[in-house]
XYZ file of C-alpha atoms in Angstrom:
731
model
C 26.145 -28.495 0.869
C 23.289 -26.925 -1.118
C 20.556 -27.599 0.886
C 22.339 -26.254 3.851
C 22.666 -23.272 2.353
C 19.161 -22.868 1.354
C 18.396 -23.423 5.228
C 19.903 -20.160 5.888
C 17.906 -17.995 3.994
C 15.830 -15.635 5.471
C 13.265 -15.548 2.849
C 12.063 -16.607 -0.744
C 11.121 -16.218 -4.171
C 8.048 -18.677 -5.980
C 7.065 -18.371 -9.357
C 2.536 -18.345 -9.630
C 1.678 -22.205 -10.333
C -0.015 -22.369 -13.590
C 1.661 -19.564 -15.849
C 1.279 -21.508 -19.281
C -2.594 -21.241 -18.967
C -2.640 -17.432 -19.543
C 0.870 -17.697 -21.253
C -1.716 -19.255 -24.177
C -4.459 -16.723 -23.107
C -2.211 -13.897 -23.886
C -0.674 -15.558 -27.087
C -3.945 -16.269 -27.973
C -5.639 -13.205 -27.606
C -2.669 -11.690 -29.233
C -3.738 -13.401 -32.813
C -6.873 -12.502 -32.380
C -5.611 -8.938 -33.015
C -3.871 -9.094 -35.431
C -6.748 -10.983 -37.369
C -8.980 -7.789 -36.413
C -5.839 -5.105 -38.165
C -6.273 -7.853 -41.160
C -10.032 -7.034 -41.193
C -9.606 -3.577 -40.701
C -7.176 -3.273 -43.234
C -8.852 -5.418 -45.853
C -12.685 -4.595 -45.579
C -11.596 -0.031 -44.912
C -14.426 1.538 -45.994
C -12.825 4.956 -47.579
C -16.723 6.758 -47.625
C -15.982 7.001 -43.922
C -12.130 7.071 -44.026
C -11.889 8.789 -40.662
C -14.681 7.034 -38.698
C -12.781 3.820 -39.457
C -9.413 5.235 -39.110
C -9.859 6.038 -35.412
C -11.313 2.504 -34.836
C -7.779 1.454 -36.170
C -6.139 3.677 -34.209
C -7.985 2.562 -30.674
C -7.703 -0.705 -31.660
C -4.242 -0.613 -31.880
C -3.577 1.187 -28.734
C -5.177 -1.227 -26.781
C -3.523 -4.244 -27.941
C -0.258 -2.175 -27.227
C -1.693 -1.381 -23.489
C -2.310 -5.179 -22.966
C 0.793 -6.177 -24.771
C 2.428 -4.131 -21.541
C -0.299 -5.898 -19.554
C 0.718 -9.110 -20.475
C 4.587 -9.091 -20.420
C 3.431 -7.203 -16.460
C 1.013 -10.747 -15.931
C 3.705 -12.422 -17.465
C 6.033 -14.358 -14.729
C 4.109 -13.079 -10.942
C 6.564 -13.775 -8.402
C 6.122 -14.237 -4.242
C 8.033 -13.615 -1.033
C 8.151 -15.309 2.022
C 9.907 -14.588 5.416
C 11.508 -16.726 8.157
C 11.099 -14.118 10.523
C 12.698 -16.826 13.271
C 15.594 -17.874 11.159
C 16.056 -14.075 11.636
C 15.605 -13.386 15.484
C 18.223 -17.163 15.991
C 20.910 -15.141 13.641
C 21.224 -11.796 15.030
C 18.622 -11.623 18.542
C 18.299 -8.490 19.303
C 21.219 -6.961 17.488
C 18.733 -5.404 15.264
C 19.224 -1.941 13.277
C 17.500 1.171 14.635
C 14.179 1.502 12.365
C 12.646 5.834 11.879
C 9.285 5.554 11.073
C 7.864 8.880 9.809
C 4.199 9.244 9.587
C 3.234 12.603 7.347
C -0.131 14.698 7.970
C -0.893 18.244 6.504
C -4.075 19.464 7.327
C -6.123 18.835 11.213
C -9.377 18.809 9.904
C -9.061 16.570 6.070
C -7.243 14.436 8.122
C -7.597 14.065 11.989
C -5.515 14.436 14.924
C -7.179 11.178 16.093
C -6.763 9.308 12.852
C -3.418 10.233 12.980
C -2.757 9.145 16.135
C -4.096 5.379 15.602
C -1.435 5.481 13.069
C 1.352 6.486 15.313
C 0.071 4.331 17.951
C 0.221 1.468 16.052
C 3.773 1.930 14.943
C 4.834 2.830 18.163
C 3.877 -1.399 19.300
C 5.435 -2.783 16.865
C 7.073 -6.114 18.235
C 10.203 -5.123 18.017
C 13.257 -3.843 20.682
C 11.434 -0.080 21.715
C 15.527 1.350 22.225
C 15.907 1.359 17.756
C 12.168 2.609 16.941
C 12.089 6.528 16.436
C 8.765 7.902 15.199
C 8.385 10.493 13.386
C 5.435 12.538 12.384
C 5.438 15.693 9.918
C 2.730 17.685 10.265
C 2.049 19.941 7.451
C -0.469 21.975 8.598
C 1.302 23.455 11.356
C -1.537 22.777 13.701
C -1.164 22.804 18.006
C -4.128 20.214 17.759
C -2.137 17.954 15.504
C 0.583 18.628 18.111
C -2.337 18.341 21.116
C -2.973 14.779 19.498
C -0.025 13.015 19.826
C 1.258 14.788 23.069
C -1.701 12.694 24.337
C -0.835 10.019 23.136
C 2.523 9.392 24.037
C 0.309 9.067 28.295
C -1.638 6.815 26.208
C 1.582 4.936 25.000
C 2.859 4.422 28.339
C -0.218 1.699 28.735
C -1.396 0.955 25.468
C 2.736 -0.948 24.290
C 2.620 -3.167 28.104
C -0.736 -4.079 26.849
C -0.222 -4.911 23.205
C 3.179 -7.045 24.265
C 1.039 -8.565 27.063
C -2.020 -10.207 24.732
C -0.338 -10.102 21.696
C -2.897 -7.489 20.242
C -3.604 -7.268 16.921
C -4.509 -4.908 14.888
C -2.238 -1.751 17.659
C -4.327 0.771 16.527
C -6.391 1.009 19.216
C -9.413 2.664 17.379
C -9.186 -0.867 14.953
C -8.905 -2.721 17.662
C -11.827 -2.083 19.501
C -13.958 -2.363 16.681
C -12.986 -5.904 16.314
C -15.693 -7.547 19.566
C -14.413 -8.719 23.035
C -15.848 -11.881 22.161
C -13.394 -11.906 19.003
C -10.294 -10.991 20.891
C -7.343 -12.951 22.064
C -8.838 -14.581 25.741
C -8.202 -12.463 28.496
C -9.126 -10.764 31.214
C -12.328 -8.579 30.618
C -11.341 -6.554 33.055
C -8.405 -4.989 31.221
C -9.785 -5.242 28.061
C -12.778 -2.661 29.411
C -10.272 -0.625 31.735
C -7.994 0.382 28.651
C -10.363 0.861 26.258
C -11.976 3.369 28.349
C -8.348 5.328 28.625
C -8.064 5.113 24.849
C -12.385 6.404 24.723
C -11.583 9.551 27.209
C -8.013 9.641 25.163
C -10.404 10.094 21.988
C -12.825 12.579 23.212
C -10.336 15.345 25.260
C -8.826 14.941 21.196
C -11.861 15.143 19.763
C -12.992 18.289 22.189
C -10.696 20.017 21.281
C -10.769 19.303 17.746
C -14.663 20.180 17.036
C -13.857 23.517 18.990
C -10.059 24.700 16.966
C -8.367 25.675 19.983
C -6.218 24.814 22.989
C -7.281 25.463 26.018
C -4.959 27.534 28.303
C -5.110 24.930 31.177
C -3.931 22.785 28.443
C -0.882 25.238 26.659
C 0.552 25.042 30.493
C 0.881 21.162 30.363
C 4.254 21.409 27.527
C 5.945 24.208 26.094
C 6.042 23.105 23.230
C 2.457 24.643 23.109
C 4.622 28.404 23.181
C 6.068 27.929 19.789
C 2.673 27.807 18.165
C 2.904 31.812 19.933
C 4.545 32.896 16.658
C 2.984 31.442 14.762
C 1.022 33.756 12.654
C -0.672 30.938 9.354
C 0.528 27.248 9.276
C 2.041 28.228 5.824
C 4.201 30.679 7.152
C 5.266 30.023 10.201
C 9.872 29.174 11.719
C 10.427 25.012 12.547
C 8.209 23.698 15.730
C 10.675 20.720 16.142
C 9.137 18.442 20.045
C 10.536 15.001 21.225
C 8.243 14.251 22.817
C 9.462 11.022 23.943
C 12.729 11.124 23.565
C 14.827 7.619 23.950
C 18.133 7.280 24.943
C 16.284 8.795 28.444
C 15.879 5.965 31.410
C 13.379 7.490 32.442
C 11.704 7.408 29.282
C 9.230 4.181 30.396
C 5.864 3.274 30.070
C 3.644 1.761 33.665
C 6.393 -1.331 32.899
C 9.316 0.061 33.180
C 10.317 -0.960 29.900
C 11.655 1.966 27.521
C 9.243 3.869 25.004
C 10.375 4.471 21.415
C 11.647 7.711 20.712
C 8.690 10.732 19.701
C 9.373 13.242 17.571
C 7.069 15.740 16.108
C 8.229 18.215 12.998
C 6.199 20.953 11.321
C 8.920 22.863 9.050
C 9.828 26.256 8.116
C 7.246 27.708 5.714
C 7.081 30.827 4.394
C 5.306 32.102 1.280
C 8.065 32.771 -0.939
C 9.329 29.649 -1.354
C 7.901 25.976 -2.289
C 7.203 23.694 -0.137
C 7.529 20.807 -2.685
C 4.211 18.594 -0.615
C 4.889 15.274 0.506
C 8.543 15.462 -1.254
C 9.412 18.470 0.822
C 8.132 16.973 4.423
C 9.893 13.354 3.652
C 13.223 15.020 3.111
C 12.984 17.497 5.801
C 12.018 13.829 8.142
C 15.312 12.355 6.757
C 17.962 15.450 7.723
C 16.264 15.486 11.017
C 16.324 12.147 11.829
C 19.732 12.116 10.557
C 20.575 13.514 13.100
C 18.553 12.397 16.539
C 18.197 8.801 15.884
C 19.566 7.753 12.102
C 17.944 4.091 11.964
C 19.096 2.059 8.731
C 15.784 1.386 8.210
C 13.122 4.252 7.324
C 9.627 3.365 6.944
C 6.828 5.941 5.266
C 3.535 5.716 5.747
C 0.705 8.007 5.319
C -1.584 9.235 8.300
C -4.652 7.070 7.676
C -2.274 3.757 6.668
C -2.091 2.358 10.172
C 0.281 -0.878 10.880
C -1.901 -3.573 10.788
C 1.097 -6.434 11.488
C 2.809 -5.853 14.561
C 5.699 -8.450 12.927
C 5.657 -6.576 9.435
C 9.058 -4.621 10.548
C 10.897 -8.105 11.575
C 9.365 -9.244 8.084
C 11.068 -6.682 6.201
C 14.179 -7.279 7.930
C 14.858 -10.473 6.400
C 14.731 -9.272 2.723
C 17.763 -5.963 4.170
C 19.731 -8.988 6.807
C 19.986 -11.737 4.441
C 23.558 -12.283 3.816
C 23.540 -14.037 0.722
C 20.202 -12.439 -0.895
C 19.407 -8.681 -0.437
C 22.626 -7.089 -1.179
C 21.323 -4.838 -3.660
C 17.351 -4.648 -2.172
C 17.055 -0.930 -1.925
C 13.065 -1.084 -0.354
C 10.268 -3.354 0.656
C 7.095 -1.847 -1.010
C 4.389 -3.500 1.305
C 1.354 -3.047 -1.074
C -1.780 -1.030 0.631
C -4.838 -2.230 2.082
C -7.591 -0.649 3.328
C -10.393 -1.444 6.057
C -13.828 0.685 4.351
C -14.564 0.084 1.143
C -17.878 -2.239 1.335
C -18.120 -5.809 0.034
C -18.909 -5.063 -3.575
C -16.613 -2.201 -3.635
C -18.717 0.149 -5.440
C -15.398 2.569 -6.359
C -13.063 -0.306 -6.761
C -11.026 1.774 -4.327
C -9.107 -1.615 -2.946
C -7.249 -1.902 -6.103
C -7.838 -5.112 -5.401
C -5.841 -6.437 -9.376
C -3.081 -3.881 -9.055
C -2.157 -5.088 -5.483
C -2.116 -8.025 -5.768
C -0.876 -9.030 -9.609
C 0.698 -6.387 -10.903
C 2.363 -5.574 -8.367
C 4.475 -9.318 -8.363
C 4.597 -9.368 -11.836
C 6.441 -6.459 -11.349
C 9.059 -7.521 -8.524
C 9.610 -10.452 -11.372
C 10.748 -8.349 -13.811
C 13.410 -6.068 -10.950
C 11.608 -4.083 -8.713
C 8.401 -3.033 -7.620
C 6.907 0.417 -7.616
C 7.037 2.745 -4.360
C 4.074 3.762 -4.119
C 4.531 6.554 -1.393
C 3.119 5.120 1.928
C 3.692 1.280 3.822
C 8.072 1.539 2.769
C 10.551 0.166 4.135
C 13.702 1.716 3.104
C 17.731 1.871 3.149
C 18.667 5.343 4.331
C 21.148 5.499 2.387
C 19.746 4.837 -1.020
C 17.148 6.631 -0.156
C 19.403 9.851 -0.243
C 21.442 8.883 -2.848
C 23.688 6.139 -2.289
C 24.146 4.619 -6.630
C 24.843 0.315 -6.063
C 28.002 -1.171 -5.968
C 30.096 -3.902 -5.440
C 30.905 -2.557 -1.687
C 27.318 -2.871 -0.990
C 27.547 -6.732 -1.630
C 27.764 -7.619 2.017
C 26.475 -4.905 4.360
C 27.628 -5.750 8.362
C 24.866 -4.982 10.141
C 25.924 -6.016 12.908
C 28.409 -2.775 13.203
C 24.998 -0.489 12.035
C 23.686 -0.967 15.669
C 26.104 0.238 18.364
C 25.954 3.535 16.379
C 27.877 6.547 18.173
C 25.825 7.901 20.707
C 24.172 11.466 20.730
C 25.141 13.036 24.155
C 23.207 16.940 23.878
C 20.441 17.360 25.453
C 16.729 17.243 24.303
C 17.107 20.511 24.373
C 20.143 21.302 22.025
C 19.306 18.605 19.870
C 15.568 20.303 18.941
C 17.592 23.521 18.593
C 20.069 22.290 16.207
C 17.740 20.019 13.710
C 15.376 22.647 13.343
C 18.156 24.680 10.640
C 17.647 21.070 9.590
C 13.640 21.948 8.229
C 14.335 25.160 7.580
C 13.298 26.436 4.528
C 16.479 27.533 2.712
C 18.357 24.423 4.129
C 18.497 23.106 0.546
C 18.985 25.528 -1.656
C 22.460 24.879 -3.956
C 21.510 21.841 -2.739
C 20.899 17.562 -4.170
C 18.136 17.942 -1.937
C 14.785 17.083 -4.444
C 17.024 16.065 -7.266
C 19.593 12.815 -6.250
C 19.053 13.285 -2.517
C 15.523 12.326 -1.062
C 12.068 12.041 -2.751
C 12.353 13.811 -5.829
C 10.584 17.394 -6.319
C 8.134 18.363 -9.085
C 6.155 15.717 -9.925
C 2.978 15.219 -8.306
C 4.156 11.135 -7.971
C 6.888 11.899 -5.997
C 7.497 8.507 -4.457
C 7.052 6.394 -8.144
C 9.579 8.805 -9.779
C 12.414 8.528 -6.647
C 12.264 5.025 -6.342
C 12.798 4.626 -10.023
C 15.583 7.294 -9.651
C 17.018 4.267 -6.886
C 16.682 1.492 -9.286
C 18.327 3.799 -12.203
C 21.232 3.724 -9.585
C 21.065 -0.499 -9.625
C 19.229 -1.371 -6.974
C 16.145 -3.370 -7.138
C 13.316 -3.639 -4.683
C 11.219 -6.044 -3.326
C 6.896 -6.555 -3.614
C 6.186 -8.319 0.081
C 2.384 -9.343 0.658
C 1.935 -11.627 4.229
C -0.680 -13.539 4.342
C -1.934 -10.688 7.878
C -1.604 -7.558 5.635
C 0.865 -4.980 6.816
C -0.832 -1.988 6.804
C -4.533 -1.141 6.451
C -5.302 3.035 5.661
C -8.859 4.604 4.107
C -10.300 4.511 0.824
C -12.612 7.342 -0.691
C -16.185 7.310 0.248
C -17.431 9.434 -3.122
C -17.376 8.845 -6.862
C -15.600 11.999 -7.092
C -12.698 12.060 -4.490
C -11.674 8.379 -6.794
C -11.459 9.795 -9.834
C -10.147 13.036 -8.682
C -7.117 11.088 -6.770
C -6.764 9.224 -10.307
C -6.979 12.244 -11.733
C -3.621 13.563 -10.099
C -1.576 9.630 -10.513
C -1.850 9.746 -14.120
C -1.133 13.012 -13.967
C 1.975 12.677 -12.297
C 2.539 9.278 -13.941
C 2.267 11.305 -17.628
C 4.446 14.183 -16.326
C 7.278 11.141 -15.666
C 6.913 9.917 -19.519
C 7.263 13.286 -20.905
C 10.047 14.506 -18.668
C 13.811 13.455 -18.983
C 12.770 10.650 -16.458
C 10.965 8.874 -19.345
C 11.494 5.193 -18.656
C 12.458 4.593 -22.081
C 15.356 7.171 -21.932
C 16.390 7.449 -18.787
C 16.575 3.609 -17.947
C 17.661 2.775 -21.047
C 21.213 0.631 -20.558
C 20.074 1.410 -16.378
C 17.674 -0.788 -15.890
C 16.478 -3.919 -17.925
C 14.048 -3.645 -20.746
C 11.013 -5.493 -19.321
C 11.328 -2.540 -16.375
C 10.996 -0.091 -18.353
C 7.684 -2.028 -20.179
C 6.540 -2.120 -16.616
C 7.781 1.457 -15.791
C 5.232 2.999 -18.926
C 1.944 1.002 -17.866
C 1.069 3.119 -15.695
C 2.746 6.582 -17.395
C -0.113 5.444 -20.486
C -3.347 5.621 -18.220
C -3.802 9.413 -18.400
C -3.052 8.419 -22.685
C -5.601 5.636 -22.560
C -8.780 7.772 -22.446
C -8.338 8.715 -26.376
C -8.915 5.787 -27.126
C -11.977 4.998 -24.682
C -14.083 7.366 -25.548
C -13.671 7.145 -29.366
C -15.069 3.965 -28.657
C -17.870 4.841 -25.903
C -18.350 7.647 -28.534
C -18.158 6.759 -31.875
C -19.340 3.371 -32.915
C -22.719 5.033 -31.506
C -22.914 8.146 -32.742
C -22.566 6.697 -36.476
C -25.742 3.852 -35.459
C -27.573 6.997 -35.221
C -26.491 7.529 -38.519
C -26.306 3.558 -40.508
C -23.217 3.503 -40.705
C -21.940 -0.345 -40.046
C -17.794 0.399 -38.509
C -17.632 -3.644 -37.557
C -18.247 -6.704 -39.470
C -21.819 -8.494 -39.809
C -23.011 -10.653 -37.224
C -23.012 -13.853 -40.102
C -19.619 -13.070 -41.118
C -16.341 -15.016 -40.417
C -14.282 -11.851 -39.482
C -17.110 -11.378 -36.322
C -15.318 -14.897 -34.902
C -11.878 -12.785 -33.946
C -13.396 -10.182 -32.525
C -15.926 -12.137 -30.508
C -13.071 -13.829 -29.273
C -10.993 -11.056 -27.396
C -13.868 -9.775 -25.995
C -14.950 -12.619 -24.206
C -11.464 -13.955 -23.404
C -10.252 -10.693 -22.237
C -13.180 -10.237 -20.591
C -13.819 -14.279 -18.620
C -9.850 -13.524 -17.617
C -10.355 -10.635 -15.875
C -12.827 -11.819 -13.953
C -11.727 -15.143 -13.206
C -8.536 -13.020 -11.828
C -10.545 -10.741 -10.373
C -12.174 -13.810 -8.617
C -9.174 -14.801 -7.944
C -7.633 -11.681 -5.370
C -10.904 -12.061 -2.963
C -13.250 -10.369 -5.248
C -17.183 -11.013 -6.131
C -18.994 -11.545 -9.532
C -20.778 -7.837 -8.515
C -17.039 -6.396 -7.780
C -16.237 -6.796 -11.266
C -18.816 -5.556 -12.581
C -18.336 -2.315 -10.426
C -14.629 -2.532 -11.249
C -15.542 -2.712 -14.575
C -17.567 0.431 -14.507
C -14.838 2.335 -11.946
C -12.350 1.707 -15.264
C -14.968 3.555 -18.006
C -15.024 5.846 -16.201
C -11.747 6.336 -14.804
C -10.107 6.606 -18.372
C -13.221 8.341 -19.713
C -12.791 11.821 -16.685
C -9.632 11.085 -14.468
C -7.588 10.744 -17.128
C -8.699 12.950 -19.500
C -7.990 15.914 -17.181
C -4.912 14.518 -15.836
C -3.805 15.134 -20.094
C -5.194 17.892 -20.151
C -3.514 19.528 -17.764
C -0.390 17.713 -17.688
C -0.072 19.189 -21.292
C -1.287 22.370 -20.345
C 1.329 22.303 -17.443
C 4.617 21.697 -20.439
C 3.209 24.734 -21.638
C 3.174 27.137 -18.926
C -0.803 27.221 -18.697
C -0.168 25.879 -14.900
C 1.144 24.654 -11.969
C 1.287 21.377 -10.357
C -1.222 21.045 -6.886
C -1.206 18.185 -4.579
C -4.680 17.335 -3.136
C -5.286 15.635 -0.098
C -8.243 13.244 -0.375
C -10.682 13.569 2.565
C -10.062 10.563 5.237
C -13.604 11.825 6.726
C -16.567 11.694 5.334
C -20.856 13.368 6.650
C -22.973 10.865 7.999
C -25.313 10.857 4.749
C -22.850 10.274 2.568
C -21.411 7.697 5.038
C -24.853 6.044 5.177
C -25.033 5.691 1.499
C -21.556 4.723 0.606
C -22.337 1.161 3.286
C -25.431 0.666 1.341
C -23.209 0.859 -2.329
C -25.172 3.443 -3.240
C -22.868 5.934 -6.006
C -22.285 9.159 -4.522
C -22.986 12.503 -6.376
C -24.059 15.776 -5.167
C -21.739 18.629 -5.914
C -20.795 19.818 -9.714
C -18.091 19.327 -11.438
C -16.493 18.569 -15.153
C -16.295 15.176 -14.424
C -19.602 14.607 -14.136
C -20.515 16.141 -17.055
C -18.688 14.193 -19.054
C -20.146 11.102 -17.404
C -23.684 11.856 -17.785
C -23.237 13.370 -20.976
C -21.481 10.003 -22.423
C -24.294 7.646 -20.489
C -27.471 9.986 -22.319
C -25.385 10.275 -25.528
C -25.275 6.232 -25.612
C -28.939 5.905 -24.105
C -29.847 8.126 -26.720
C -28.310 5.919 -29.323
C -29.285 2.549 -28.231
C -32.689 3.301 -28.117
C -32.119 4.613 -31.525
C -30.743 1.642 -32.701
C -34.171 -0.496 -31.455
C -35.740 1.186 -33.135
C -34.437 0.231 -36.648
C -34.359 -2.769 -35.801
C -38.032 -2.836 -34.490
C -38.822 -1.434 -38.059
C -36.706 -3.177 -40.074
C -38.693 -6.056 -41.953
C -36.075 -8.368 -43.024
C -33.492 -8.394 -40.252
C -30.142 -6.414 -42.674
C -29.794 -3.726 -39.595
C -29.657 -6.586 -36.634
C -27.376 -8.608 -38.863
C -25.013 -5.101 -40.026
C -25.691 -3.348 -36.780
C -25.149 -5.641 -33.645
C -21.705 -5.178 -32.646
C -22.588 -1.141 -32.149
C -25.791 -2.237 -30.348
C -23.755 -4.887 -27.718
C -21.535 -2.026 -27.221
C -24.229 0.287 -27.169
C -26.019 -2.435 -24.595
C -22.634 -2.144 -22.524
C -22.391 1.132 -21.776
C -25.860 1.781 -21.009
C -25.596 -1.170 -18.207
C -22.530 0.096 -17.265
C -24.174 3.710 -16.701
C -27.452 2.571 -14.677
C -26.129 4.234 -11.646
C -26.155 7.737 -13.669
C -29.136 7.471 -14.649
C -30.579 7.269 -11.389
C -28.476 9.976 -10.363
C -29.895 12.041 -13.190
C -33.616 11.202 -12.919
C -34.728 8.967 -9.734
C -33.391 9.931 -7.054
C -34.675 12.081 -4.906
C -31.534 12.094 -2.240
C -27.895 14.792 -1.061
C -26.824 12.154 -3.131
C -27.907 12.550 -6.722
C -26.364 14.281 -9.805
C -26.658 18.071 -9.720
C -29.121 19.876 -11.589
C -26.202 21.603 -13.543
C -24.959 18.659 -14.915
C -28.554 17.247 -15.783
C -29.224 20.186 -18.042
C -25.830 20.308 -19.339
C -25.582 17.056 -20.039
C -28.659 16.383 -21.301
C -28.496 19.315 -23.890
C -25.214 18.513 -25.225
C -25.843 14.677 -25.841
C -29.174 15.994 -28.023
C -26.217 18.050 -29.676
C -24.346 15.517 -30.091
C -27.118 12.924 -31.106
C -28.631 15.434 -33.480
C -26.033 16.892 -35.850
C -24.679 12.616 -36.043
C -28.067 11.853 -36.978
C -28.427 14.632 -39.737
């Protein structure tokens, strides 16, 4: 009977195997750090108490952060779905799905890229009459609207093509990058014909984008272009809402006579005197507008560069929402972010492989994974602020299928929905507080997911074998560092606000989940301990101050074990998630770079905001790169190229350690009794590792001649700062 009951489940959960070895590793490293503390206390150097105490506090911090990472990894769980059971049980009686795609700038986020994402989600293996796709254009650009109009026409041939030949992936750009020989077997003529149609559409969109305007001839093709007659700028205009495909219309069909998904363009109202709340404001406008047009019970949101890579992703997600026994408290299903453009060894560690493959699985076992802002399926009512209660225990999904049909015409519906996206609609409401995505935080997704968890709901991390979504990663070092600055800043904002996991989450979510949320809240704080460890021991080496045990002392054992065990586990974990040894080394480099720049500036900006000296700003990561930049990226050559305070910090630390390492080796060579080597080996090794990590920085400073080298202004200032620091330390 129990087996029969289990067979009805739409998904199953399995714990990772072999975790006892990890548990042994975690305990052993913790014991070694305790021995390090004993050494620090027992051999406290009063003469150099400032340096000694700084290292001791840094080691305490590293131990605390290590404890948090062990808590998350203690029990990894993985989810598996049974889509065939979903079909057998519900057939086509499935809920409506509203899909949100957000874009904000037609220059940084090219319209053709956005349309590939739109087309990929329109082509899901799902009843098309139950799919509604909404594009939020916060740039308010007629270029994006034109691209969407072109995509709506191309969808009439693309969707039947995908259905007939079971195309994967269903982003035209991604699909046609696959050689015809590697594609599913079918007539070459059909492949060529659909590719030609796509290339023609792409050419028209890119030509209009390059010109920066839409011709009068094209403007006459659709009434929607008249909306831009009164637009003064992308930041000052009324609501523009156009239903390009009305799924209710029996004439809205593809070339095979099958219904098309509803397709809606929205540029919410923007006025200079109103704060628009960035992506969170755009999402909330979409929630309200979609509730009037289609009111799908499940909402999927994706970034404009994050195309659907798995046409069954919707059915996978529904397995977690529609299981009669296990789904009653599932608020959202989060799919990890994956990227199509990182190089083999991922020079900027953009894949975040360990975070996506390991840490999210660990967070799932703690009570629920984060909402990371893209690739996430939500229950509409939980996103709108509904708290969990026993009444939610067994939702009747079949009763949700046949909703009340909207009777208004397309034109009337467009007009009535515009007010829902106006600047004043949210005044004196709970939107941005208890309803929709939350405002006032740079990581609006994380804090919204946290609020949902504190309302009694749980979430699911689902990482299918064929990745659900694939996007674009940063292609320059500065883009990567700025992105992490924003993330670390946002997480710290949450911790220092009323939504601190330990305060707001107390008695609302398990302690384990509170610790999971705080792991990323402390990203920014990590900068201080890391900066201390990569600078002070090096400067003390120049001054002849020993901060670690002699190499001949038994006390070197806990230091050596903690370092080598931690690095060995890190390498093993990285290889387990599909990385390479060189990729792991790049990951270690970026770990140091982020902690000494992104997190430092993120912490500083957060404090400045708290005291009123700065305001929040949402920085969009560029999705396109110049040809020479792309070429260096593909060759795994680190990109500098522009002047930035972050590069000045990186270069100064790199040179400081180079000078200190040279000074330390000089001491060893001049020492005839090998006392220096015995006393300073740890500091020399530590300094040497930092030098190895910074080899690309030295190349950028002194040896490269291309446009991606370090700017001269950064070189001069960093040399001056490093020499000044070393001179002060030595004398």
